[in-house]
XYZ file of N, CA, C and O in Angstrom:
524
model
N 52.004 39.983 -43.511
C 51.040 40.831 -44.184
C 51.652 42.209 -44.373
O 52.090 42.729 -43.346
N 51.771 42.972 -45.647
C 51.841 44.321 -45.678
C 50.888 44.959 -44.668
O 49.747 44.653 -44.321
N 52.022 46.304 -44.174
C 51.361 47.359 -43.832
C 51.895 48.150 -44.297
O 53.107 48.364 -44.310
N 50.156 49.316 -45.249
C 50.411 50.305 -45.543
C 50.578 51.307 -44.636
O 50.122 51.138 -43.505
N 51.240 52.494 -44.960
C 50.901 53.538 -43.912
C 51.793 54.693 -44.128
O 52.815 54.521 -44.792
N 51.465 56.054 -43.549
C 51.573 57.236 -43.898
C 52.214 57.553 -42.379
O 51.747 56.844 -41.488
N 53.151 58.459 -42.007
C 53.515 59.212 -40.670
C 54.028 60.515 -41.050
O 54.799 60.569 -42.008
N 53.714 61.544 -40.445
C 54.001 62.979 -40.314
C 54.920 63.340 -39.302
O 55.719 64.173 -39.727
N 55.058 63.105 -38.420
C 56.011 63.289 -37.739
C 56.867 62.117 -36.852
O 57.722 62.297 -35.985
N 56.454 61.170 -37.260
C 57.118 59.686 -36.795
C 56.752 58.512 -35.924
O 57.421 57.514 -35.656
N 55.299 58.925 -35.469
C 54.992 58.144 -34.301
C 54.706 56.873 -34.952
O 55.194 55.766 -34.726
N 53.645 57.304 -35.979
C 52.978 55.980 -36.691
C 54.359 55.107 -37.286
O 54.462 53.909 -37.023
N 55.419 55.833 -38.122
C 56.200 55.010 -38.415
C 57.504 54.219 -37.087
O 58.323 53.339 -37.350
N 57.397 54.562 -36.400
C 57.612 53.627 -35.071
C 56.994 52.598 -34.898
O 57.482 51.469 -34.966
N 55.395 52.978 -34.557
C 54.860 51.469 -34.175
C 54.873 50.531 -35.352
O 55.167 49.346 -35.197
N 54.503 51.127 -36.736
C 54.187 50.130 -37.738
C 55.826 49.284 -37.761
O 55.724 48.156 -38.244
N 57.152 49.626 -37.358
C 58.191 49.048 -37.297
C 58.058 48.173 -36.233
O 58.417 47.000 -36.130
N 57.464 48.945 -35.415
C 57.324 47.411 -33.945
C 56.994 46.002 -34.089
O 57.364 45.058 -33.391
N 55.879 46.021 -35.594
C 54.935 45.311 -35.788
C 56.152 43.682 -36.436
O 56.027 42.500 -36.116
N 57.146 44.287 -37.328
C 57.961 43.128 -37.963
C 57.127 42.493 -38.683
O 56.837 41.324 -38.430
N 56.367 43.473 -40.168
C 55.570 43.170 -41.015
C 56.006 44.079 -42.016
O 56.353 45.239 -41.791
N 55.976 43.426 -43.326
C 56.831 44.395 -44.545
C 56.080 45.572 -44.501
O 55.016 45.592 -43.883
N 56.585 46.727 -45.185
C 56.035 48.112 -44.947
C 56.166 48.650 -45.997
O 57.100 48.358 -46.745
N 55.175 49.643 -46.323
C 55.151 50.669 -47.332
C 54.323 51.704 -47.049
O 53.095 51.789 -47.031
N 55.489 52.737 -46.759
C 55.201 53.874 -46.548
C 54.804 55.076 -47.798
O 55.620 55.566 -48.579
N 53.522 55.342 -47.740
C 52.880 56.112 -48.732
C 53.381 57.768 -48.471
O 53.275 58.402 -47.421
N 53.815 58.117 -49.461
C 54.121 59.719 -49.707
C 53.467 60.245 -50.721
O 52.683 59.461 -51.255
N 53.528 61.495 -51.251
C 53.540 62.461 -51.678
C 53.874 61.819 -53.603
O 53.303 61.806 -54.694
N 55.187 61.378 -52.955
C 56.067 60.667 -54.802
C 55.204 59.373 -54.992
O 55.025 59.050 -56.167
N 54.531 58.427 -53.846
C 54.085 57.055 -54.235
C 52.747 56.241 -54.016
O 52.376 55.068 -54.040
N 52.102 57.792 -53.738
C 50.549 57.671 -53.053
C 49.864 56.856 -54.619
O 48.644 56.701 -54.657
N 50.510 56.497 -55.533
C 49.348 56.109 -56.705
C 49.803 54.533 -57.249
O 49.477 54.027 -58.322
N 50.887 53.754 -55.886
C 51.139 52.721 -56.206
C 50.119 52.010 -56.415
O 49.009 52.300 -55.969
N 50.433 50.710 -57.312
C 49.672 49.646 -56.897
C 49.846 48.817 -56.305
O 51.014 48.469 -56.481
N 49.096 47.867 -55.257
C 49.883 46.351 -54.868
C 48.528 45.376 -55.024
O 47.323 45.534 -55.219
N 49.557 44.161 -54.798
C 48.803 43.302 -55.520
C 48.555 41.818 -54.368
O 48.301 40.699 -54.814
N 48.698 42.130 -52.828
C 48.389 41.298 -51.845
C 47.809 42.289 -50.731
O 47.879 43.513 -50.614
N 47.096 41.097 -49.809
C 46.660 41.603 -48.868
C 47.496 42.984 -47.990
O 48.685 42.998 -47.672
N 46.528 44.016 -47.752
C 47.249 44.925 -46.664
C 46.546 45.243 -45.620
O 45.376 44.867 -45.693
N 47.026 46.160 -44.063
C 46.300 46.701 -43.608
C 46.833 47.856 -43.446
O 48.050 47.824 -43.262
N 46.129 49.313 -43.454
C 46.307 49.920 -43.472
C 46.989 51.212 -41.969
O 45.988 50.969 -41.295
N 47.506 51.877 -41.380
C 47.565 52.133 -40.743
C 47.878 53.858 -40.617
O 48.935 54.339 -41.024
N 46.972 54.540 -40.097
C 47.167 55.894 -40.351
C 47.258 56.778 -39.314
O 46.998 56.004 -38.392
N 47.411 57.677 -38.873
C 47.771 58.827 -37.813
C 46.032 59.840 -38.053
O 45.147 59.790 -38.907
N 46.169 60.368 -37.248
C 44.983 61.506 -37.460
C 45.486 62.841 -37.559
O 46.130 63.316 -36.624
N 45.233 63.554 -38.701
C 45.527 64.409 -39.119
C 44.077 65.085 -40.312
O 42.955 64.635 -40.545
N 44.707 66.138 -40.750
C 43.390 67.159 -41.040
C 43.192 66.153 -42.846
O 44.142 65.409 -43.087
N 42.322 66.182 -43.671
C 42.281 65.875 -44.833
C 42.830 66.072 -45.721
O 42.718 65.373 -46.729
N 43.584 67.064 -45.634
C 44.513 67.962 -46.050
C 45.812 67.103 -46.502
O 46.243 67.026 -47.652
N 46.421 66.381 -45.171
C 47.342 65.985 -44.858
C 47.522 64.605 -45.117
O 48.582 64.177 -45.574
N 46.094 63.539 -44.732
C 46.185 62.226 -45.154
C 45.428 61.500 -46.474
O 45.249 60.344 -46.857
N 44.974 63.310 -47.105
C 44.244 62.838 -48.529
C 45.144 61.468 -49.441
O 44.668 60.699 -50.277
N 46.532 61.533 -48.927
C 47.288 60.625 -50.122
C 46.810 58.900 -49.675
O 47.119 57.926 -50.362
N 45.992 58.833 -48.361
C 46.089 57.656 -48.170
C 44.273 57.457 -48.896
O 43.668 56.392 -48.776
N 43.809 58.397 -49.442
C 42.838 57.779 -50.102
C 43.238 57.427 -51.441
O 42.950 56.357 -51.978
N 44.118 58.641 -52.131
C 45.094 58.402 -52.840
C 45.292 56.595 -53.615
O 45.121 55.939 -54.643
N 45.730 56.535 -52.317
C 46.473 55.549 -52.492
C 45.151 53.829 -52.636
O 45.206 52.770 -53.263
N 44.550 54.207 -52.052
C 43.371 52.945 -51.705
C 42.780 53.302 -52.751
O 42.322 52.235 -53.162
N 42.424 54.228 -53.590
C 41.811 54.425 -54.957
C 42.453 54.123 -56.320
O 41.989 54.356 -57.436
N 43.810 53.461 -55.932
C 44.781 53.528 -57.439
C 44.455 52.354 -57.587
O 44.546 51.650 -56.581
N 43.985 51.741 -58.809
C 43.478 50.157 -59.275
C 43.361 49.619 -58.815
O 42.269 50.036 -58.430
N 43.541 48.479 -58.107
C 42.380 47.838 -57.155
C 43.027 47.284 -55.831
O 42.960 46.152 -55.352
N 43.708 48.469 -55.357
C 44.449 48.452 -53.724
C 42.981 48.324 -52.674
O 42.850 47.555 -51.721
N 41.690 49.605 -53.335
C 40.708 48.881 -52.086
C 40.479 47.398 -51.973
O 40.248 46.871 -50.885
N 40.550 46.646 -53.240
C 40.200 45.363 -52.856
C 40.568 44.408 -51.897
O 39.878 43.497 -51.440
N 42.099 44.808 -51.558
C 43.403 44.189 -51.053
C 43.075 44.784 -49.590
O 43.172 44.009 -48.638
N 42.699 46.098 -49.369
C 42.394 46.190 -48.060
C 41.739 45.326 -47.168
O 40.605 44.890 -47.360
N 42.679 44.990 -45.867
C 41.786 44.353 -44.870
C 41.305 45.123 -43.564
O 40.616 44.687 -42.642
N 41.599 45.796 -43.657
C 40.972 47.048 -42.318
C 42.276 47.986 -42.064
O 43.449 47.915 -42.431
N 41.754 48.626 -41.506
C 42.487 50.120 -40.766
C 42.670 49.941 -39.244
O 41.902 49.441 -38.422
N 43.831 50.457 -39.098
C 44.304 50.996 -37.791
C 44.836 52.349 -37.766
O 45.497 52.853 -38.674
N 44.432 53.036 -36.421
C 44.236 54.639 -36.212
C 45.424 54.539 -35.624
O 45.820 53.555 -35.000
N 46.327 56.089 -35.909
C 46.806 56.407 -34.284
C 46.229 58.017 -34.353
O 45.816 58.635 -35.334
N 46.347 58.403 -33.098
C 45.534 59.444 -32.347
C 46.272 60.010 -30.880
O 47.281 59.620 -30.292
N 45.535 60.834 -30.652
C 45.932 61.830 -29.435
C 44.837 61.945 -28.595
O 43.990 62.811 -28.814
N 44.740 61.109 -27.575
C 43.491 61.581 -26.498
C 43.243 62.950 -26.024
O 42.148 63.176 -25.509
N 43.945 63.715 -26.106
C 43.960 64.850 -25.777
C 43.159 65.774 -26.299
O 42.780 66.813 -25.760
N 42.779 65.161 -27.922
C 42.095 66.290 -28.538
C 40.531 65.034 -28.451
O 40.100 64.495 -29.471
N 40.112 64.870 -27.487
C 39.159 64.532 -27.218
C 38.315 62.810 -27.825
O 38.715 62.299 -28.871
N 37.489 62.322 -27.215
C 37.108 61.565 -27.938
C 36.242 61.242 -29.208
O 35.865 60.161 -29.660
N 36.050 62.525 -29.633
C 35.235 62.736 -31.112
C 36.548 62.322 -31.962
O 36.678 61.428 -32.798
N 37.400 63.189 -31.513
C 38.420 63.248 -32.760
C 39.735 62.372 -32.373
O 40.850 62.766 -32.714
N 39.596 61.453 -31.820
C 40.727 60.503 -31.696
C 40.673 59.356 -32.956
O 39.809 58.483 -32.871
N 41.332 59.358 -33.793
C 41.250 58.561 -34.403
C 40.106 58.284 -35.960
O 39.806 57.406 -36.768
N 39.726 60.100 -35.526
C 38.935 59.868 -36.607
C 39.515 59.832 -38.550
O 38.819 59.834 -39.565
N 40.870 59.804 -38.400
C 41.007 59.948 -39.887
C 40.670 57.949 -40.489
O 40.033 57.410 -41.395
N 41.523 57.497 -39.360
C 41.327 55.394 -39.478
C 39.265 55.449 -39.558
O 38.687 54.645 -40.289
N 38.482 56.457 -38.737
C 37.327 55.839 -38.892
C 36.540 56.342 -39.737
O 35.321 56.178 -39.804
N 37.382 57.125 -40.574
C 36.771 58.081 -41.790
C 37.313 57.311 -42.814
O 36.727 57.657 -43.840
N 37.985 56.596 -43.022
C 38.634 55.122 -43.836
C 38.050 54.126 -43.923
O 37.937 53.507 -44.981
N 37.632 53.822 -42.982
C 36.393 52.918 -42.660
C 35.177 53.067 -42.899
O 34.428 52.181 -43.312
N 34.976 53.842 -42.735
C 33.227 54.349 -43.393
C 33.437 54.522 -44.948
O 32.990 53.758 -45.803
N 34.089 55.498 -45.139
C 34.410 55.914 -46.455
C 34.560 54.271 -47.544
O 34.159 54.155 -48.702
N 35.174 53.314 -46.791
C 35.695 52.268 -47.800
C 34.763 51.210 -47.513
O 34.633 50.518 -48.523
N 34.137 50.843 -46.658
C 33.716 50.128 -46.375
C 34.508 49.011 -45.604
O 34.120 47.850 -45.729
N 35.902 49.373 -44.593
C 36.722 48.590 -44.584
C 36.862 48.333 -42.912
O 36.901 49.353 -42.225
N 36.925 47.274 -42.356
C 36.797 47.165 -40.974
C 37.777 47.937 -39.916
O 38.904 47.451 -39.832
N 37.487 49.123 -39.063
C 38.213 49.775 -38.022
C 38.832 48.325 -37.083
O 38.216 47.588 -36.314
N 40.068 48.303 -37.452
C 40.337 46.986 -36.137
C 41.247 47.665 -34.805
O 41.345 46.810 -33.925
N 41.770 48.658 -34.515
C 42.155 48.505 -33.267
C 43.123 50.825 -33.496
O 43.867 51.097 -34.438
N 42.772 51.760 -32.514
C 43.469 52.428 -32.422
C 44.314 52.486 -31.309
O 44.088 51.957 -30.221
N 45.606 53.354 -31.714
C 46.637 53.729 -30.793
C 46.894 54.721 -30.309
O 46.122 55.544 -30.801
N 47.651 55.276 -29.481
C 47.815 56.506 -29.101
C 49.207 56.688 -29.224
O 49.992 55.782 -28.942
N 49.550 57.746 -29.607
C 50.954 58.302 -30.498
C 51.689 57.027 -30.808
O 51.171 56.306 -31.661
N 52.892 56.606 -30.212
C 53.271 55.257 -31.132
C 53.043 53.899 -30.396
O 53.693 52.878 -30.171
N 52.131 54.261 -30.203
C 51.436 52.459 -29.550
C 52.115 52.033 -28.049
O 53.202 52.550 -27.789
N 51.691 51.382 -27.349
C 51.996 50.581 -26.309
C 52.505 49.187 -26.365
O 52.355 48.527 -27.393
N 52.925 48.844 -25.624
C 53.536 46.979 -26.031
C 52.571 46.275 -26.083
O 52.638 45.125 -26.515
N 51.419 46.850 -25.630
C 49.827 45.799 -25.723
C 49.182 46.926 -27.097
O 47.998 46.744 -27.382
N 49.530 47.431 -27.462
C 48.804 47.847 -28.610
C 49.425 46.826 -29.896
O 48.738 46.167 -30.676
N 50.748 46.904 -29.861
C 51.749 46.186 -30.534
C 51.529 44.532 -30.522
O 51.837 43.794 -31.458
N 51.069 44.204 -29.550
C 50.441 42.556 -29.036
C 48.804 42.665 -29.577
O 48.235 41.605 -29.839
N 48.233 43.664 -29.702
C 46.946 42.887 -30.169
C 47.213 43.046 -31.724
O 47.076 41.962 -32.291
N 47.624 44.295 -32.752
C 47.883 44.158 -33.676
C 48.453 43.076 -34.444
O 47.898 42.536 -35.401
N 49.851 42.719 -33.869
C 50.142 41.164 -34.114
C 49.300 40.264 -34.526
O 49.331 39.642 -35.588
N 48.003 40.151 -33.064
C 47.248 39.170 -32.851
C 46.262 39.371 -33.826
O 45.629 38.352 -34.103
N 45.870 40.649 -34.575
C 44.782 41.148 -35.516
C 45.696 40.315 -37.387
O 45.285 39.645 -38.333
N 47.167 41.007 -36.920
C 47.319 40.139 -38.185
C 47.857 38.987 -38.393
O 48.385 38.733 -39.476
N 47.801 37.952 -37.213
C 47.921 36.802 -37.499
C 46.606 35.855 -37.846
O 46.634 34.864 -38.576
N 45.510 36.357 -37.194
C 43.629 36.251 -37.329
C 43.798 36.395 -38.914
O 43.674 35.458 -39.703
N 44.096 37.692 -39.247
C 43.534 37.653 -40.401
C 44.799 36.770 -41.839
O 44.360 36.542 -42.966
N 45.715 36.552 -41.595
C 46.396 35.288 -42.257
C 46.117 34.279 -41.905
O 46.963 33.536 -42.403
N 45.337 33.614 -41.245
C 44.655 32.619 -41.408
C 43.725 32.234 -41.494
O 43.437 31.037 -41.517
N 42.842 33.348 -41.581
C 41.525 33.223 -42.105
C 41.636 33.269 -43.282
O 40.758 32.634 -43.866
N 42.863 34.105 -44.354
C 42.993 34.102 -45.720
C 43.791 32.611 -45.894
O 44.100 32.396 -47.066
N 44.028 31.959 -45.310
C 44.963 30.777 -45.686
C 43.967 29.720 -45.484
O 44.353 28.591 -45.785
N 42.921 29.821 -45.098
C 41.747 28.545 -44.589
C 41.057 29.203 -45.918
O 41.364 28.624 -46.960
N 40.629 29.744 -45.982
C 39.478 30.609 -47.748
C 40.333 29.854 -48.602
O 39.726 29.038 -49.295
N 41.750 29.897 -48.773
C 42.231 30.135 -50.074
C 42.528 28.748 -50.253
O 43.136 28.573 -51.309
N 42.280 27.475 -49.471
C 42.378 26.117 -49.316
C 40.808 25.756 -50.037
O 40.670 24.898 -50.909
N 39.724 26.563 -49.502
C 38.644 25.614 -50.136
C 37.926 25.742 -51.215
O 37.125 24.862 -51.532
């Protein structure tokens, strides 16, 4: 399964490499791609400012459709209001399922349930697309 995703200073693009799932990293030059298969999305928390391109990007022709949920990363530190709120402001905003946050670049069990989130959801699209 693609993962989309955005990193500012590198954490997010660490774990989303952990994952050994094709990648496309959204910038500044490519926030208005289109794609045309399933993704999930994966984002860092940062001000609106900063991860506006990943709405950007879920708004360019019909990438929301392709969305299958969001994953956060975050900083416990700045409390539990705001951990993770840019993945659950994605989620509300899109209507798109919050499946699992991290903290700076994930843990080996953060990395193990993600896996486990996108192997669930390739086969739930591979059982649909049979009947």
């Amino acid at each position: 399964m693609l993962i989309v995703y955005m990193s500012v200073v590198g954490n997010t693009r660490k774990f989303v490499h952990k994952l050994e799932q094709p990648l496309l990293e959204i910038t500044t030059e490519n926030c208005f791609t289109e794609v045309d298969e399933p993704y999930l999305m994966v984002v860092p928390t940062y001000d609106i400012y900063t991860t506006d391109i990943m709405n950007d990007f879920i708004e360019t022709g019909e990438n929301q459709s392709y969305c299958r949920g969001v994953i956060g990363g975050g900083n416990w530190n700045f409390g539990k209001d705001l951990f993770c709120y840019t993945a659950q402001d994605i989620a509300l905003d899109y209507d798109v399922p919050l499946l699992h946050c991290f903290e700076f670049m994930g843990s080996k069990n953060d990395v193990k349930k993600v896996k486990e989130i996108v192997e669930a959801i390739e086969n739930t699209n591979s059982i649909q697309s049979t009947h």
